[in-house]
XYZ file of C-alpha atoms in Angstrom:
442
model
C 20.054 -1.165 1.285
C 17.942 -3.871 2.906
C 20.125 -5.661 5.484
C 17.391 -7.850 6.920
C 18.353 -11.240 8.269
C 15.195 -13.335 8.300
C 14.444 -15.681 11.168
C 14.930 -18.710 8.922
C 18.344 -17.489 7.727
C 20.052 -17.068 11.091
C 23.348 -18.868 11.610
C 23.421 -22.178 13.548
C 23.579 -21.965 17.338
C 27.146 -22.648 18.570
C 27.753 -25.716 20.692
C 27.208 -25.164 24.389
C 24.750 -22.314 23.855
C 20.972 -22.246 23.450
C 18.596 -20.103 21.389
C 15.604 -18.480 23.079
C 13.171 -20.889 21.417
C 15.228 -23.928 22.490
C 14.920 -23.231 26.226
C 12.668 -25.973 27.702
C 9.177 -25.080 28.861
C 9.298 -23.795 32.416
C 7.455 -21.817 35.050
C 7.871 -18.474 33.303
C 6.549 -19.874 30.012
C 3.435 -20.920 31.904
C 3.180 -17.480 33.506
C 3.491 -15.504 30.271
C 0.908 -17.797 28.655
C -1.458 -17.197 31.567
C -0.923 -13.415 31.334
C -1.823 -13.537 27.665
C -4.849 -15.739 28.428
C -6.462 -12.783 30.170
C -6.829 -10.714 27.025
C -8.450 -13.552 25.133
C -10.830 -14.234 28.012
C -11.686 -10.515 28.223
C -12.209 -10.311 24.467
C -14.454 -13.374 24.424
C -16.381 -11.993 27.389
C -16.753 -8.505 25.883
C -17.963 -9.825 22.532
C -20.210 -12.432 24.141
C -21.869 -10.094 26.619
C -23.069 -7.650 23.955
C -25.144 -10.445 22.405
C -27.000 -10.830 25.704
C -27.238 -7.102 26.478
C -28.356 -6.005 23.015
C -31.961 -7.352 23.199
C -32.369 -5.639 26.590
C -31.027 -2.318 25.287
C -33.243 -2.621 22.217
C -36.339 -3.230 24.315
C -35.619 -0.360 26.730
C -34.598 2.272 24.164
C -36.411 0.972 21.060
C -33.125 0.691 19.147
C -33.530 0.369 15.359
C -31.810 -2.235 13.182
C -29.014 0.125 12.143
C -27.919 0.810 15.700
C -28.299 -2.854 16.663
C -25.787 -3.671 13.953
C -23.508 -0.804 14.966
C -23.485 -1.823 18.633
C -22.903 -5.474 17.741
C -19.949 -4.579 15.506
C -18.534 -1.680 17.549
C -15.848 -3.637 19.411
C -14.864 -5.339 16.160
C -14.366 -1.956 14.485
C -12.201 -0.896 17.426
C -10.248 -4.133 17.118
C -9.479 -3.243 13.506
C -7.872 0.069 14.392
C -6.193 -1.200 17.571
C -4.560 -4.157 15.809
C -3.483 -2.112 12.803
C -2.045 0.854 14.701
C -0.711 -0.646 17.918
C 0.723 -3.754 16.260
C 2.933 -1.388 14.277
C 3.728 0.623 17.406
C 4.881 -2.557 19.162
C 7.442 -3.178 16.410
C 8.845 0.306 17.009
C 8.753 0.817 20.802
C 8.552 -2.781 22.059
C 5.896 -5.283 23.068
C 5.838 -4.779 26.838
C 4.507 -1.214 27.139
C 1.651 -1.850 24.744
C 1.002 -5.186 26.474
C 0.339 -3.414 29.796
C -1.110 0.010 28.974
C -3.862 -1.201 26.644
C -5.666 -2.789 29.600
C -5.875 0.554 31.403
C -8.090 1.701 28.525
C -10.097 -1.551 28.429
C -10.829 -1.530 32.164
C -11.863 2.151 32.226
C -14.112 1.932 29.148
C -15.725 -1.309 30.373
C -16.705 0.249 33.694
C -17.944 3.470 32.073
C -20.589 1.526 30.126
C -22.632 1.318 33.330
C -23.425 5.044 33.135
C -23.953 5.288 29.368
C -26.908 7.662 28.675
C -27.549 6.593 25.052
C -26.582 4.139 22.311
C -24.049 6.556 20.834
C -22.076 6.557 24.094
C -22.161 2.757 24.303
C -20.910 2.626 20.721
C -17.948 4.925 21.492
C -17.023 3.065 24.685
C -17.108 -0.278 22.904
C -14.953 1.167 20.130
C -12.388 2.019 22.823
C -12.653 -1.466 24.354
C -12.091 -2.982 20.927
C -9.155 -0.645 20.278
C -7.432 -1.856 23.436
C -8.213 -5.505 22.725
C -6.942 -5.062 19.181
C -3.554 -4.126 20.583
C -3.489 -7.363 22.529
C -4.468 -9.416 19.505
C -1.406 -8.043 17.741
C 1.012 -7.968 20.674
C -0.114 -10.907 22.856
C 0.527 -13.787 20.427
C 3.607 -11.963 19.111
C 5.198 -11.645 22.537
C 4.194 -15.167 23.531
C 5.586 -16.671 20.320
C 8.919 -14.931 20.944
C 9.221 -16.501 24.407
C 7.801 -19.914 23.471
C 9.955 -23.054 23.051
C 9.670 -24.191 19.454
C 8.219 -27.580 20.403
C 5.573 -26.068 22.694
C 4.687 -23.029 20.572
C 1.636 -24.507 18.866
C 0.076 -25.627 22.146
C 0.865 -22.349 23.940
C -0.571 -20.181 21.168
C -3.611 -22.318 20.396
C -4.586 -22.406 24.066
C -5.283 -18.665 23.850
C -8.391 -19.245 21.761
C -9.709 -21.775 24.272
C -9.724 -18.989 26.855
C -11.523 -16.733 24.352
C -14.199 -19.406 24.105
C -14.373 -19.751 27.895
C -14.932 -16.002 28.227
C -17.516 -16.041 25.463
C -19.449 -18.971 26.931
C -19.423 -17.522 30.462
C -20.769 -14.245 29.077
C -23.530 -16.131 27.267
C -24.518 -18.094 30.359
C -24.519 -14.994 32.580
C -26.489 -13.063 29.990
C -29.070 -15.813 29.671
C -29.746 -16.362 33.361
C -28.989 -13.069 35.164
C -31.932 -10.682 35.485
C -31.812 -7.908 38.085
C -34.328 -5.512 36.604
C -34.592 -3.061 33.706
C -30.935 -2.032 34.008
C -29.590 -5.571 33.791
C -27.807 -4.670 30.570
C -25.768 -2.000 32.403
C -24.471 -4.573 34.891
C -23.767 -7.049 32.102
C -21.689 -4.632 30.047
C -19.842 -3.153 33.043
C -18.971 -6.631 34.355
C -16.206 -6.753 31.743
C -14.281 -4.424 34.075
C -13.559 -7.332 36.451
C -11.456 -9.565 34.147
C -9.835 -6.483 32.577
C -8.677 -5.198 35.968
C -7.301 -8.631 36.876
C -5.292 -8.779 33.629
C -3.904 -5.291 34.223
C -2.723 -6.187 37.728
C -0.979 -9.448 36.785
C 0.774 -7.877 33.789
C 2.471 -5.091 35.716
C 6.203 -5.836 35.739
C 6.148 -8.222 32.767
C 9.433 -8.231 30.766
C 10.147 -7.120 27.218
C 10.329 -9.744 24.463
C 13.934 -10.973 24.040
C 13.189 -11.571 20.357
C 12.265 -7.919 19.853
C 15.363 -6.777 21.745
C 17.527 -9.039 19.578
C 15.958 -7.627 16.415
C 16.920 -4.130 17.629
C 20.528 -5.110 18.347
C 20.017 -4.991 22.133
C 21.461 -8.417 22.792
C 22.773 -7.762 26.294
C 19.282 -6.756 27.483
C 17.876 -9.935 25.922
C 20.519 -11.973 27.753
C 19.627 -10.305 31.041
C 15.927 -11.116 30.597
C 16.740 -14.717 29.675
C 18.944 -15.041 32.773
C 16.322 -13.528 35.090
C 13.135 -15.109 33.753
C 14.271 -18.210 31.826
C 17.107 -19.240 34.161
C 19.804 -19.531 31.530
C 22.995 -17.527 31.186
C 24.279 -19.087 27.964
C 21.572 -17.884 25.588
C 22.795 -17.349 22.037
C 22.309 -13.866 20.558
C 22.597 -13.852 16.751
C 24.028 -10.888 14.882
C 20.578 -9.623 13.959
C 19.897 -6.621 11.776
C 16.665 -5.063 10.658
C 15.773 -3.428 7.387
C 16.496 0.301 7.178
C 12.901 0.784 6.051
C 10.612 -1.540 7.957
C 7.027 -0.734 7.047
C 3.724 -2.221 5.980
C 4.910 -2.204 2.373
C 7.453 -4.869 3.261
C 4.606 -7.214 4.201
C 3.666 -7.225 0.511
C 7.204 -7.672 -0.793
C 7.845 -10.649 -3.113
C 9.222 -12.638 -0.149
C 6.225 -12.111 2.132
C 3.161 -11.220 0.075
C 1.871 -14.780 -0.340
C 2.052 -15.357 3.417
C 0.432 -11.986 4.089
C -2.472 -12.526 1.702
C -2.982 -16.059 2.944
C -3.116 -14.788 6.520
C -5.576 -12.014 5.693
C -7.964 -14.227 3.726
C -7.873 -17.383 5.856
C -8.288 -15.444 9.118
C -11.119 -13.270 7.752
C -12.949 -16.239 6.227
C -12.824 -18.135 9.471
C -13.968 -15.460 11.911
C -16.598 -13.653 9.803
C -19.229 -16.417 10.155
C -18.207 -17.086 13.776
C -18.861 -13.558 15.058
C -21.936 -13.037 12.915
C -23.652 -16.291 13.922
C -22.911 -16.200 17.643
C -23.696 -12.521 18.071
C -27.183 -13.174 16.676
C -27.623 -16.782 17.786
C -30.913 -16.007 19.561
C -32.222 -14.249 16.439
C -31.291 -17.289 14.329
C -32.910 -19.738 16.755
C -36.048 -17.592 16.891
C -36.207 -17.518 13.077
C -35.980 -21.322 13.134
C -39.044 -21.436 15.426
C -37.036 -22.719 18.401
C -39.046 -22.191 21.589
C -36.471 -23.423 24.132
C -33.673 -21.198 22.783
C -31.836 -20.989 26.117
C -31.528 -24.775 26.319
C -30.311 -25.118 22.745
C -27.938 -22.183 23.109
C -26.493 -23.778 26.260
C -25.923 -27.015 24.326
C -24.211 -25.095 21.530
C -21.955 -23.370 24.062
C -21.012 -26.698 25.669
C -19.854 -27.934 22.274
C -17.971 -24.672 21.709
C -15.969 -25.385 24.852
C -15.440 -29.054 23.962
C -14.325 -28.124 20.456
C -11.784 -25.631 21.750
C -10.159 -28.265 23.965
C -10.207 -30.867 21.187
C -8.562 -28.323 18.890
C -5.508 -28.181 21.164
C -4.904 -31.870 20.579
C -5.556 -31.597 16.837
C -3.137 -28.704 16.301
C -0.400 -30.605 18.123
C -1.058 -33.746 16.046
C -1.744 -32.510 12.493
C 0.173 -30.220 10.102
C -1.058 -26.603 10.103
C -2.192 -26.635 6.465
C -4.125 -29.921 6.628
C -5.828 -28.934 9.887
C -6.924 -25.566 8.484
C -8.141 -26.916 5.139
C -10.226 -29.818 6.451
C -11.850 -27.794 9.223
C -12.916 -25.260 6.591
C -14.486 -28.086 4.556
C -16.405 -29.534 7.520
C -17.694 -26.096 8.552
C -18.813 -25.316 4.996
C -20.813 -28.534 4.781
C -22.325 -27.929 8.237
C -23.681 -24.483 7.310
C -25.058 -25.766 3.994
C -26.915 -28.502 5.916
C -28.095 -25.916 8.438
C -29.571 -23.903 5.572
C -31.275 -26.984 4.130
C -32.728 -27.959 7.529
C -33.726 -24.424 8.561
C -37.433 -25.294 8.472
C -37.077 -28.812 9.853
C -37.496 -29.964 13.445
C -35.463 -27.723 15.777
C -33.697 -30.735 17.244
C -32.777 -32.048 13.780
C -31.497 -28.608 12.842
C -29.398 -28.633 15.992
C -27.163 -31.457 14.666
C -25.304 -29.431 11.984
C -25.321 -26.398 14.308
C -23.525 -28.432 16.990
C -21.057 -29.914 14.473
C -20.309 -26.417 13.181
C -19.855 -25.070 16.724
C -17.545 -27.912 17.758
C -15.335 -27.708 14.670
C -15.330 -23.908 14.485
C -14.194 -23.630 18.085
C -11.345 -26.078 17.497
C -10.417 -24.493 14.184
C -10.280 -21.035 15.746
C -7.229 -22.111 17.741
C -5.162 -21.908 14.565
C -5.805 -18.150 14.321
C -3.438 -17.650 17.268
C -0.831 -20.060 15.880
C -0.454 -19.297 12.175
C -0.146 -15.462 12.178
C 3.023 -15.128 14.326
C 4.664 -17.912 12.310
C 4.152 -16.122 8.991
C 6.432 -13.124 9.626
C 10.041 -12.341 10.642
C 10.670 -10.799 14.068
C 11.082 -7.178 12.990
C 7.696 -7.276 11.209
C 5.829 -9.721 13.436
C 3.829 -7.154 15.409
C 2.891 -5.309 12.220
C 1.990 -8.513 10.368
C -0.056 -10.046 13.178
C -1.714 -6.661 13.724
C -2.626 -6.389 10.047
C -4.143 -9.893 9.996
C -6.166 -9.236 13.131
C -7.268 -5.841 11.848
C -8.537 -7.120 8.514
C -10.201 -10.136 10.119
C -12.042 -7.902 12.580
C -13.290 -5.526 9.916
C -14.517 -8.607 8.027
C -16.221 -9.770 11.233
C -17.787 -6.330 11.708
C -19.153 -6.431 8.151
C -20.589 -9.907 8.682
C -22.079 -8.940 12.039
C -23.654 -5.848 10.517
C -25.031 -7.685 7.462
C -26.387 -10.856 9.069
C -29.460 -9.328 10.780
C -30.306 -7.567 7.513
C -29.880 -10.839 5.615
C -32.031 -12.735 8.107
C -34.772 -10.138 7.831
C -34.767 -9.910 4.025
C -33.919 -13.451 2.881
C -34.291 -15.721 5.900
C -32.091 -18.296 7.589
C -31.394 -20.581 4.629
C -29.939 -17.945 2.305
C -27.981 -16.447 5.205
C -26.365 -19.800 5.997
C -25.552 -20.382 2.326
C -23.599 -17.152 1.869
C -21.774 -17.697 5.155
C -20.880 -21.194 3.898
C -19.522 -19.525 0.763
C -17.154 -17.454 2.891
C -15.841 -20.639 4.521
C -15.432 -22.317 1.126
C -13.273 -19.372 0.035
C -11.126 -19.948 3.125
C -10.665 -23.603 2.151
C -9.599 -22.619 -1.378
C -7.076 -20.035 -0.167
C -5.626 -22.543 2.302
C -5.263 -25.220 -0.369
C -3.440 -22.829 -2.722
C -1.354 -20.606 -0.442
C -0.987 -22.046 3.075
C 2.645 -22.662 4.121
C 3.916 -25.313 6.528
C 5.250 -23.441 9.562
C 5.446 -26.046 12.338
C 8.975 -26.148 13.719
C 9.891 -22.765 12.188
C 12.486 -20.675 14.061
C 10.966 -17.380 15.223
C 13.970 -15.761 16.933
């Protein structure tokens, strides 16, 4: 018999006590957010640096189009498996162990890229990096959401994507302006070891999620963590139970399937064009006859950063559904205009490209906010992992197909089909998106 008590159905908190998500924002909330920042920065850096290293690897080893696509999508493929498998593991054994150990793998594989003898080795190492990062995509927002005060949750979660953008932009700038000889690409790829090692060090000793402990009936341990890290001894522990059979099938039960399918489709539609376009931004600019590509790419990256910061304000101000729908619409129109202006003046073409970059960066913040809010505690790691996994395989497909599309049909057609993906995201959001702001998660 299913004895699940959903997060929304928990009994009211007794007077004089406080639920985990009612504890005011404090120093530990800032610390756990900063610890989770590191994974997003490392992910943005890892995925950004391959775009800069790939042309250098191609020139040195004469890499064909197939292997260019495979290297570009390798970390995304790893992210698929890491999110899917380790998100589920975190629901079974806890968030904390996965939260720490995955960065041992990321740091080691990042450094090993320096000595890679061939493209096949780089591909395998980047699969491993993606696998480790995939764990963090499932576990990081899940753990953070289970510590976060309800009123601050949107800001705390959405700020993660800003750090992804910071890592991505820094990787782009370093890749564009660092040149230390024919093996520059080795230094670029191995440089991901530095942020990964930093994340590993600061995460050692981090506590388990009280929400996960509560969902496993380990209330006294949750109380002890709240007393030690959140400075409260009167935390309320509900009489939580979990389903006897907690598995992926439950994500598609009548109660959850609409949320699950919405999450899969909206997340995939948003990130597929993002990864595809920015992995091959230099290829796109070259196809548009842009001669000062570094300058234009720097401008685009500035607007990526600005958009990410603006998105923090927008998520705090607007309802989740409205924010997601209208950003999809603006991005769709921007890519259609980019396709129309593909053969126009490079500086005219830059206008819709900048609008797309600004809005996409801000809109991406919602991908850290919505997923944890869609699922109950005992399935949150699995659900967030599934959404990240499917979105990354969609991103890998888009990243693999875009260079082929550019070569066969040109920039205009490529922008049109990417705009179609965004339009699908808008439709799914309009039909299925729930309102989750203010939802209890523990």
